[in-house]
Short mmCIF file of C-alpha atoms and ligand atoms in Angstrom, two decimals:
data_model
loop_
_atom_site.label_atom_id
_atom_site.label_comp_id
_atom_site.label_asym_id
_atom_site.label_seq_id
_atom_site.Cartn_x
_atom_site.Cartn_y
_atom_site.Cartn_z
CA MET U 816 1.66 11.45 -36.80
CA ARG U 817 2.28 7.98 -37.97
CA SER U 818 1.97 6.48 -34.49
CA LEU U 819 -1.23 8.46 -33.95
CA GLN U 820 -2.68 7.00 -37.11
CA LYS U 821 -1.60 3.54 -36.01
CA ALA U 822 -3.27 4.08 -32.66
CA THR U 823 -6.49 5.22 -34.28
CA HIS U 824 -6.39 2.25 -36.62
CA GLN U 825 -5.99 -0.13 -33.69
CA GLN U 826 -8.85 1.51 -31.86
CA THR U 827 -11.12 1.17 -34.82
CA ARG U 828 -10.17 -2.45 -35.09
CA LEU U 829 -11.02 -3.04 -31.46
CA ILE U 830 -14.35 -1.21 -31.69
CA ASN U 831 -15.25 -3.27 -34.81
CA GLN U 832 -14.17 -6.45 -33.12
CA GLN U 833 -16.36 -5.75 -30.03
CA LEU U 834 -19.29 -4.80 -32.26
CA VAL U 835 -19.10 -8.00 -34.28
CA LEU U 836 -18.56 -10.15 -31.23
CA ARG U 837 -21.56 -8.58 -29.42
CA THR U 838 -23.73 -9.11 -32.48
CA LEU U 839 -22.77 -12.76 -32.71
CA TYR U 840 -23.28 -13.21 -28.96
CA ASP U 841 -26.74 -11.65 -29.06
CA GLN U 842 -27.92 -13.87 -31.93
CA THR U 843 -27.93 -17.63 -31.64
CA ALA U 844 -26.71 -18.29 -35.15
CA VAL U 845 -25.93 -15.73 -37.82
CA SER U 846 -24.08 -15.49 -41.14
CA ARG U 847 -21.27 -13.02 -42.02
CA ALA U 848 -23.66 -11.17 -44.42
CA GLU U 849 -26.26 -10.84 -41.65
CA VAL U 850 -23.62 -9.47 -39.22
CA ALA U 851 -22.66 -6.91 -41.86
CA ARG U 852 -26.31 -5.88 -42.18
CA LEU U 853 -26.85 -5.68 -38.45
CA THR U 854 -23.66 -3.74 -37.70
CA GLY U 855 -23.52 -1.51 -40.77
CA LEU U 856 -19.90 -2.64 -41.38
CA THR U 857 -18.68 -3.72 -44.85
CA ARG U 858 -18.62 -7.42 -45.64
CA THR U 859 -14.85 -7.27 -46.03
CA THR U 860 -14.42 -5.78 -42.56
CA VAL U 861 -16.76 -8.37 -41.03
CA SER U 862 -14.88 -11.22 -42.72
CA ASP U 863 -11.52 -9.86 -41.46
CA VAL U 864 -12.81 -9.51 -37.93
CA VAL U 865 -14.52 -12.92 -37.95
CA ASP U 866 -11.25 -14.52 -39.13
CA GLY U 867 -9.50 -13.07 -36.09
CA LEU U 868 -12.30 -14.23 -33.74
CA LEU U 869 -12.25 -17.73 -35.23
CA GLU U 870 -8.54 -17.90 -34.70
CA ALA U 871 -8.93 -16.76 -31.10
CA GLY U 872 -11.56 -19.44 -30.57
CA LEU U 873 -14.19 -16.86 -29.52
CA VAL U 874 -16.41 -17.73 -32.47
CA GLU U 875 -17.13 -21.04 -34.26
CA GLU U 876 -18.68 -22.02 -37.56
CA MET U 877 -21.83 -24.14 -37.21
CA GLY U 878 -22.17 -25.24 -40.86
CA PRO U 879 -24.51 -23.97 -43.57
CA GLY U 880 -27.83 -22.27 -42.84
CA GLN U 881 -30.90 -21.81 -45.03
CA SER U 882 -30.10 -20.88 -48.66
CA THR U 883 -31.94 -17.89 -50.10
CA GLY U 884 -31.18 -18.87 -53.67
CA GLY U 885 -27.41 -19.09 -54.00
CA LYS U 886 -24.88 -20.95 -51.91
CA ALA U 887 -26.05 -21.47 -48.30
CA PRO U 888 -24.18 -19.14 -45.91
CA ILE U 889 -22.11 -20.55 -43.09
CA LEU U 890 -23.62 -19.71 -39.69
CA LEU U 891 -21.51 -18.47 -36.82
CA ARG U 892 -21.93 -18.37 -33.06
CA VAL U 893 -20.09 -17.63 -29.85
CA PRO U 894 -19.73 -20.92 -27.93
CA ASP U 895 -20.99 -20.56 -24.34
CA ASP U 896 -17.69 -21.90 -23.01
CA ALA U 897 -15.39 -20.10 -25.44
CA ARG U 898 -13.88 -18.42 -22.41
CA HIS U 899 -14.22 -19.08 -18.71
CA LEU U 900 -14.31 -16.26 -16.19
CA VAL U 901 -13.14 -16.33 -12.59
CA GLY U 902 -15.59 -14.52 -10.36
CA ILE U 903 -14.69 -13.84 -6.73
CA GLU U 904 -16.72 -12.60 -3.79
CA VAL U 905 -14.74 -11.38 -0.80
CA GLY U 906 -17.26 -11.78 2.03
CA ASP U 907 -17.15 -10.83 5.69
CA SER U 908 -16.34 -14.32 6.89
CA SER U 909 -15.41 -16.24 3.77
CA LEU U 910 -14.18 -16.08 0.21
CA ALA U 911 -16.30 -17.54 -2.56
CA GLY U 912 -15.19 -18.08 -6.13
CA ALA U 913 -16.58 -19.66 -9.25
CA ILE U 914 -15.68 -20.49 -12.79
CA VAL U 915 -18.42 -19.00 -14.93
CA ASN U 916 -18.97 -19.26 -18.67
CA LEU U 917 -19.99 -16.46 -21.05
CA ARG U 918 -23.68 -17.06 -20.30
CA GLY U 919 -23.29 -16.77 -16.54
CA GLU U 920 -23.50 -20.51 -15.94
CA VAL U 921 -21.47 -21.58 -12.90
CA ARG U 922 -19.15 -24.45 -13.89
CA ARG U 923 -17.31 -24.86 -10.61
CA ARG U 924 -17.56 -23.28 -7.20
CA VAL U 925 -15.18 -23.10 -4.21
CA GLU U 926 -15.61 -21.43 -0.86
CA VAL U 927 -12.99 -21.01 1.87
CA PRO U 928 -13.56 -19.53 5.35
CA LEU U 929 -11.48 -16.53 6.34
CA ASP U 930 -11.45 -17.64 9.99
CA GLY U 931 -10.88 -14.09 11.10
CA ARG U 932 -7.88 -13.62 8.78
CA ASP U 933 -7.34 -10.11 7.39
CA GLY U 934 -4.53 -8.17 5.71
CA GLU U 935 -1.84 -10.31 3.98
CA MET U 936 -3.29 -13.52 5.43
CA ALA U 937 -6.60 -12.89 3.67
CA LEU U 938 -4.70 -12.24 0.44
CA ALA U 939 -2.88 -15.54 0.75
CA ARG U 940 -6.26 -17.31 1.10
CA LEU U 941 -7.45 -15.48 -1.98
CA ASP U 942 -4.46 -16.77 -4.02
CA GLY U 943 -5.16 -20.29 -2.73
CA LEU U 944 -8.81 -20.05 -3.80
CA ILE U 945 -7.91 -18.88 -7.30
CA ALA U 946 -5.33 -21.63 -7.67
CA GLU U 947 -7.94 -24.21 -6.69
CA LEU U 948 -10.45 -22.82 -9.17
CA MET U 949 -8.00 -22.86 -12.06
CA GLU U 950 -6.53 -26.30 -11.21
CA PRO U 951 -8.35 -28.55 -13.68
CA ALA U 952 -7.41 -27.17 -17.07
CA GLY U 953 -10.41 -26.11 -19.16
CA PRO U 954 -11.23 -23.46 -21.73
CA PRO U 955 -8.99 -20.35 -21.74
CA ILE U 956 -9.52 -18.10 -18.74
CA LEU U 957 -10.51 -14.55 -19.73
CA GLY U 958 -9.47 -12.99 -16.46
CA ILE U 959 -10.50 -12.44 -12.84
CA GLY U 960 -13.33 -10.31 -11.52
CA VAL U 961 -13.52 -9.45 -7.82
CA GLY U 962 -16.36 -8.04 -5.76
CA THR U 963 -15.19 -6.87 -2.31
CA PRO U 964 -16.60 -4.71 0.43
CA GLY U 965 -15.10 -1.22 0.79
CA LEU U 966 -14.26 1.79 -1.27
CA ILE U 967 -12.68 0.67 -4.53
CA ASP U 968 -10.97 2.64 -7.26
CA THR U 969 -12.39 0.60 -10.12
CA THR U 970 -10.03 2.05 -12.77
CA THR U 971 -6.95 0.57 -11.02
CA GLY U 972 -8.57 -2.06 -8.80
CA THR U 973 -7.17 -0.47 -5.65
CA VAL U 974 -9.04 -1.07 -2.43
CA GLN U 975 -8.95 2.29 -0.72
CA TRP U 976 -10.53 1.04 2.46
CA ALA U 977 -12.15 -2.22 3.51
CA VAL U 978 -12.84 -1.98 7.24
CA ASN U 979 -13.32 -5.63 8.06
CA LEU U 980 -10.30 -6.91 6.15
CA ASP U 981 -7.93 -4.20 7.32
CA TRP U 982 -7.14 -3.43 3.68
CA ARG U 983 -6.11 0.20 3.15
CA ASP U 984 -4.82 1.48 -0.19
CA LEU U 985 -4.22 -2.07 -1.25
CA PRO U 986 -3.42 -2.44 -5.00
CA LEU U 987 -5.45 -5.66 -5.18
CA GLY U 988 -5.97 -5.52 -8.97
CA GLU U 989 -2.27 -4.92 -9.64
CA ARG U 990 -1.20 -7.70 -7.28
CA LEU U 991 -3.55 -10.27 -8.82
CA ARG U 992 -2.57 -9.18 -12.36
CA GLU U 993 1.12 -9.70 -11.54
CA ARG U 994 0.47 -12.98 -9.73
CA TRP U 995 -1.74 -14.56 -12.39
CA GLY U 996 -0.82 -12.75 -15.58
CA LEU U 997 -4.47 -12.19 -16.43
CA PRO U 998 -6.71 -9.11 -16.71
CA VAL U 999 -8.27 -8.30 -13.35
CA HIS U 1000 -11.19 -6.02 -12.52
CA VAL U 1001 -12.24 -5.13 -8.95
CA ALA U 1002 -15.50 -3.55 -7.85
CA ASN U 1003 -17.32 -2.84 -4.64
CA ASP U 1004 -19.50 -5.84 -3.72
CA SER U 1005 -22.80 -3.90 -3.92
CA HIS U 1006 -21.77 -2.54 -7.31
CA ALA U 1007 -20.92 -6.10 -8.41
CA ALA U 1008 -24.27 -7.34 -7.09
CA ALA U 1009 -26.06 -4.66 -9.17
CA LEU U 1010 -24.17 -5.67 -12.30
CA GLY U 1011 -24.87 -9.35 -11.64
CA GLU U 1012 -28.61 -8.72 -11.18
CA HIS U 1013 -28.75 -6.49 -14.23
CA THR U 1014 -26.76 -8.78 -16.48
CA PHE U 1015 -27.95 -12.22 -15.39
CA GLY U 1016 -31.28 -11.52 -13.66
CA GLY U 1017 -33.38 -11.56 -16.83
CA HIS U 1018 -34.12 -7.85 -16.80
CA ALA U 1019 -34.65 -5.75 -19.93
CA PRO U 1020 -31.44 -4.38 -21.49
CA GLY U 1021 -30.89 -0.78 -20.56
CA GLU U 1022 -33.21 -1.06 -17.57
CA SER U 1023 -32.31 1.20 -14.67
CA MET U 1024 -32.29 -0.18 -11.14
CA VAL U 1025 -31.00 0.29 -7.65
CA VAL U 1026 -29.81 -2.87 -5.97
CA VAL U 1027 -29.53 -2.57 -2.20
CA LYS U 1028 -27.36 -5.21 -0.59
CA VAL U 1029 -28.26 -5.73 3.05
CA GLY U 1030 -26.04 -8.15 4.94
CA ARG U 1031 -23.53 -7.44 7.69
CA GLY U 1032 -22.90 -4.21 5.78
CA ILE U 1033 -25.31 -2.16 3.64
CA GLY U 1034 -24.55 -0.69 0.24
CA ALA U 1035 -26.35 0.10 -2.99
CA GLY U 1036 -25.38 -0.41 -6.63
CA ILE U 1037 -26.96 1.93 -9.12
CA VAL U 1038 -27.48 0.98 -12.76
CA ILE U 1039 -28.65 3.80 -15.00
CA GLY U 1040 -29.62 3.02 -18.57
CA GLY U 1041 -27.68 -0.28 -18.43
CA GLN U 1042 -24.49 1.30 -17.07
CA LEU U 1043 -23.17 1.00 -13.57
CA TYR U 1044 -23.02 4.41 -11.95
CA THR U 1045 -20.08 4.54 -9.57
CA GLY U 1046 -20.03 8.29 -8.93
CA GLU U 1047 -16.99 10.50 -8.64
CA GLY U 1048 -14.37 8.42 -6.79
CA SER U 1049 -16.44 5.20 -7.03
CA GLY U 1050 -18.36 5.80 -3.78
CA ALA U 1051 -21.91 5.96 -5.20
CA GLY U 1052 -24.39 4.00 -3.13
CA GLU U 1053 -22.36 3.93 0.11
CA ILE U 1054 -25.55 4.42 2.12
CA GLY U 1055 -24.58 2.11 4.99
CA HIS U 1056 -22.55 4.75 6.69
CA SER U 1057 -24.93 7.67 6.36
CA ALA U 1058 -25.84 8.57 9.93
CA ILE U 1059 -29.61 8.48 10.09
CA ALA U 1060 -30.30 8.30 13.81
CA ASP U 1061 -29.28 9.98 17.04
CA ASN U 1062 -28.92 6.63 18.75
CA TYR U 1063 -25.15 7.00 19.22
CA ARG U 1064 -24.61 3.34 18.47
CA PRO U 1065 -20.97 3.05 17.47
CA CYS U 1066 -20.36 1.82 13.96
CA ARG U 1067 -17.31 -0.12 12.75
CA CYS U 1068 -16.48 2.86 10.47
CA GLY U 1069 -15.73 4.97 13.51
CA SER U 1070 -18.91 7.06 13.37
CA VAL U 1071 -22.20 6.67 15.27
CA GLY U 1072 -25.85 6.18 14.22
CA CYS U 1073 -25.07 4.79 10.79
CA LEU U 1074 -27.85 2.95 8.85
CA GLU U 1075 -25.70 -0.16 9.21
CA THR U 1076 -26.02 -0.03 13.05
CA LEU U 1077 -29.83 -0.22 12.67
CA ALA U 1078 -30.77 -2.22 9.62
CA SER U 1079 -28.03 -4.79 8.89
CA THR U 1080 -27.93 -8.44 9.92
CA ARG U 1081 -25.24 -7.44 12.43
CA ALA U 1082 -27.62 -4.85 13.91
CA VAL U 1083 -30.58 -7.20 14.32
CA VAL U 1084 -28.48 -9.92 15.92
CA GLN U 1085 -26.99 -7.45 18.34
CA ARG U 1086 -30.40 -6.00 19.17
CA ALA U 1087 -31.84 -9.43 19.82
CA ARG U 1088 -28.87 -10.26 22.12
CA GLU U 1089 -29.62 -7.07 24.10
CA LEU U 1090 -33.36 -7.63 24.45
CA ALA U 1091 -33.66 -11.40 24.82
CA PRO U 1092 -32.27 -11.64 28.39
CA HIS U 1093 -35.24 -9.41 29.49
CA ALA U 1094 -37.87 -11.35 27.54
CA PRO U 1095 -38.51 -14.68 29.30
CA GLU U 1096 -41.36 -15.50 26.94
CA SER U 1097 -39.18 -15.27 23.83
CA ALA U 1098 -37.77 -18.36 22.15
CA LEU U 1099 -34.45 -16.51 22.11
CA HIS U 1100 -34.33 -16.13 25.89
CA GLU U 1101 -32.48 -19.34 26.64
CA SER U 1102 -29.81 -18.78 23.97
CA ALA U 1103 -29.31 -15.20 25.15
CA LYS U 1104 -28.07 -16.46 28.53
CA SER U 1105 -25.10 -18.10 26.85
CA ASP U 1106 -24.73 -15.43 24.15
CA LEU U 1107 -25.59 -17.93 21.46
CA ILE U 1108 -28.01 -15.89 19.31
CA ASP U 1109 -26.84 -15.75 15.72
CA LEU U 1110 -28.56 -14.95 12.43
CA ASP U 1111 -29.72 -18.55 11.82
CA GLU U 1112 -31.42 -18.65 15.19
CA LEU U 1113 -33.01 -15.25 14.73
CA VAL U 1114 -34.40 -16.25 11.36
CA ARG U 1115 -35.85 -19.40 12.91
CA ALA U 1116 -37.47 -17.47 15.74
CA PHE U 1117 -38.77 -14.85 13.33
CA THR U 1118 -40.29 -17.46 11.01
CA ALA U 1119 -41.93 -19.19 13.98
CA GLY U 1120 -43.59 -15.87 14.88
CA ASP U 1121 -41.58 -15.04 17.98
CA ASP U 1122 -42.66 -11.53 19.16
CA LEU U 1123 -39.22 -10.33 20.08
CA ALA U 1124 -37.68 -11.44 16.80
CA ARG U 1125 -40.57 -9.78 14.92
CA GLU U 1126 -40.08 -6.52 16.78
CA VAL U 1127 -36.33 -6.43 16.13
CA VAL U 1128 -36.72 -7.15 12.44
CA GLN U 1129 -39.65 -4.74 12.00
CA ASP U 1130 -37.60 -2.00 13.56
CA ALA U 1131 -34.69 -2.68 11.20
CA SER U 1132 -36.98 -2.74 8.20
CA ARG U 1133 -38.36 0.67 9.07
CA HIS U 1134 -34.94 2.24 9.03
CA LEU U 1135 -34.03 0.54 5.76
CA GLY U 1136 -37.34 1.63 4.24
CA ARG U 1137 -36.67 5.22 5.12
CA ALA U 1138 -33.21 5.11 3.52
CA ILE U 1139 -34.77 3.58 0.40
CA GLY U 1140 -37.46 6.26 0.37
CA SER U 1141 -34.75 8.87 0.24
CA LEU U 1142 -32.97 6.97 -2.62
CA ILE U 1143 -36.28 6.99 -4.54
CA GLY U 1144 -36.49 10.74 -4.16
CA THR U 1145 -32.85 11.27 -5.11
CA LEU U 1146 -32.65 8.99 -8.13
CA SER U 1147 -36.20 8.55 -9.39
CA ILE U 1148 -35.35 5.04 -10.55
CA HIS U 1149 -38.43 2.83 -10.63
CA HIS U 1150 -36.91 -0.56 -9.74
CA VAL U 1151 -35.40 -1.21 -6.34
CA LEU U 1152 -34.12 -4.71 -5.64
CA LEU U 1153 -33.10 -5.99 -2.26
CA VAL U 1154 -30.37 -8.62 -1.99
CA GLY U 1155 -28.12 -10.02 0.70
CA GLU U 1156 -28.59 -12.12 3.85
CA MET U 1157 -31.28 -9.86 5.31
CA THR U 1158 -33.64 -11.13 2.59
CA ARG U 1159 -33.79 -14.37 4.58
CA PHE U 1160 -36.47 -12.66 6.64
CA GLY U 1161 -38.57 -12.89 3.52
CA GLU U 1162 -42.01 -11.44 2.70
CA PRO U 1163 -42.86 -9.85 6.12
CA TRP U 1164 -39.57 -7.95 6.14
CA LEU U 1165 -40.00 -6.91 2.48
CA THR U 1166 -43.57 -5.75 3.13
CA ALA U 1167 -42.41 -3.56 6.06
CA VAL U 1168 -39.50 -2.10 4.02
CA ARG U 1169 -41.87 -1.36 1.14
CA ARG U 1170 -44.47 0.29 3.40
CA GLU U 1171 -41.88 2.59 4.99
CA ALA U 1172 -40.19 3.41 1.67
CA HIS U 1173 -43.54 4.32 0.26
CA ARG U 1174 -44.49 6.42 3.27
CA SER U 1175 -41.24 8.37 3.24
CA ALA U 1176 -40.97 9.20 -0.44
CA LEU U 1177 -43.02 11.67 -2.48
CA ALA U 1178 -46.26 9.71 -3.25
CA ILE U 1179 -46.13 10.17 -7.00
CA LEU U 1180 -42.57 8.81 -7.13
CA ALA U 1181 -43.28 6.00 -4.66
CA ASP U 1182 -46.31 4.86 -6.63
CA ALA U 1183 -44.16 4.41 -9.71
CA THR U 1184 -41.57 2.35 -7.88
CA THR U 1185 -41.45 -1.34 -7.19
CA VAL U 1186 -39.39 -2.71 -4.29
CA GLU U 1187 -38.63 -6.42 -4.65
CA ILE U 1188 -36.20 -9.11 -3.66
CA GLY U 1189 -33.50 -9.79 -6.29
CA ARG U 1190 -33.83 -12.73 -8.64
CA LEU U 1191 -30.37 -14.27 -8.22
CA GLY U 1192 -29.35 -16.30 -5.22
CA ASP U 1193 -26.13 -16.72 -3.33
CA ASP U 1194 -23.83 -16.41 -6.37
CA LEU U 1195 -24.94 -12.82 -7.06
CA VAL U 1196 -21.64 -11.12 -6.31
CA VAL U 1197 -19.56 -13.81 -7.95
CA LEU U 1198 -21.72 -13.51 -11.09
CA GLY U 1199 -21.53 -9.73 -10.91
CA ALA U 1200 -17.74 -9.82 -10.73
CA ALA U 1201 -17.74 -12.07 -13.81
CA ALA U 1202 -20.14 -9.69 -15.58
CA LEU U 1203 -17.76 -6.80 -14.86
CA LEU U 1204 -14.91 -8.69 -16.44
CA MET U 1205 -16.97 -9.73 -19.50
CA THR U 1206 -18.15 -6.20 -20.10
CA ARG U 1207 -14.74 -4.60 -19.61
CA GLU U 1208 -12.71 -7.15 -21.60
CA LEU U 1209 -15.05 -8.22 -24.38
CA GLY U 1210 -17.74 -5.50 -24.46
CA LEU U 1211 -20.36 -8.20 -23.80
CA ALA U 1212 -23.44 -7.99 -21.57
CA LEU U 1213 -26.02 -10.74 -21.42
CA SER U 1214 -28.93 -8.61 -20.33
CA ARG U 1215 -32.17 -9.26 -22.18
ZN1 ZN I 2554 -20.68 3.52 9.81
#
């Protein structure tokens, strides 16, 4: 009974601590009395909690504010760099990491190529990247957040399956926790992208959104009422491997006809390589002979108005639009944001995706929905991984 009471007491303390910290974080400068008013906690409780936060360096005193008659109250704030967060993106061909502060500002950034490494070799690169990021000593590190492709058990940080990296049932979270002695949180990269966009993209708090990440793979992150929805078993939004066509194109997941084989960057490059040798008028024809077409070249040809490039990308956008139309019907969430390398095809691609999404969803739902390109750039997954860490460890979310 006693230990139960003790546990409850500790829980209450933690809840109060997060509540006070969140209030201080949301305001730029605020007194203890104001925190008590905003949280509904007693002044004694607030003072106790603030003492602990001051000691931990999470909060600082800024000096006296405006007096309302008596002694001027001391104002408090959460310094932007009170803690630094390590955010990691495991990509298809490289690892990117950044040191991020509590406002999502990137303080340092490192990227290392994977050069085809997978399994243990990829893990060794990851450790090297983290070591490099943490090398110059700075503010205390809160922990490590990782966004990685694949099916992830977010409660333990275990990668159940990441096709490209040959990671199967890999206890990534546990390994990094043991190696670095820090809290570690791992999420699917599309889920992390959604959290990053929601937290740091300047959206309204509590806004619902679907963030569809279209790169070499395709996946969606769903935020409902400000919370990431991961589904039962964390697989929510795994739309890339839904078979949507009878084209029998083999997919890297082992199936055929997946959305990924039609609408990803990998798909458009492959399609261009197939068609260009038979299209002498295309700017891609020469490169096709030596198998040199890559995403950069396709983007260039597309931007220059090359017919073949246009056709390939339009085709991909139709398939993606259809998948998004079905998400609109399933979820009835009014904001759809597109992120990832495919967004390099810009406005014409977006317009085609929009048109098809609109055409394939119930009109009244489609009319209420906006489909746009996300507001954050290349650091989206890194920032999302940091946001995951900040929310899980401190109960903070920047969104406003
Ligand atoms: Zn597949």
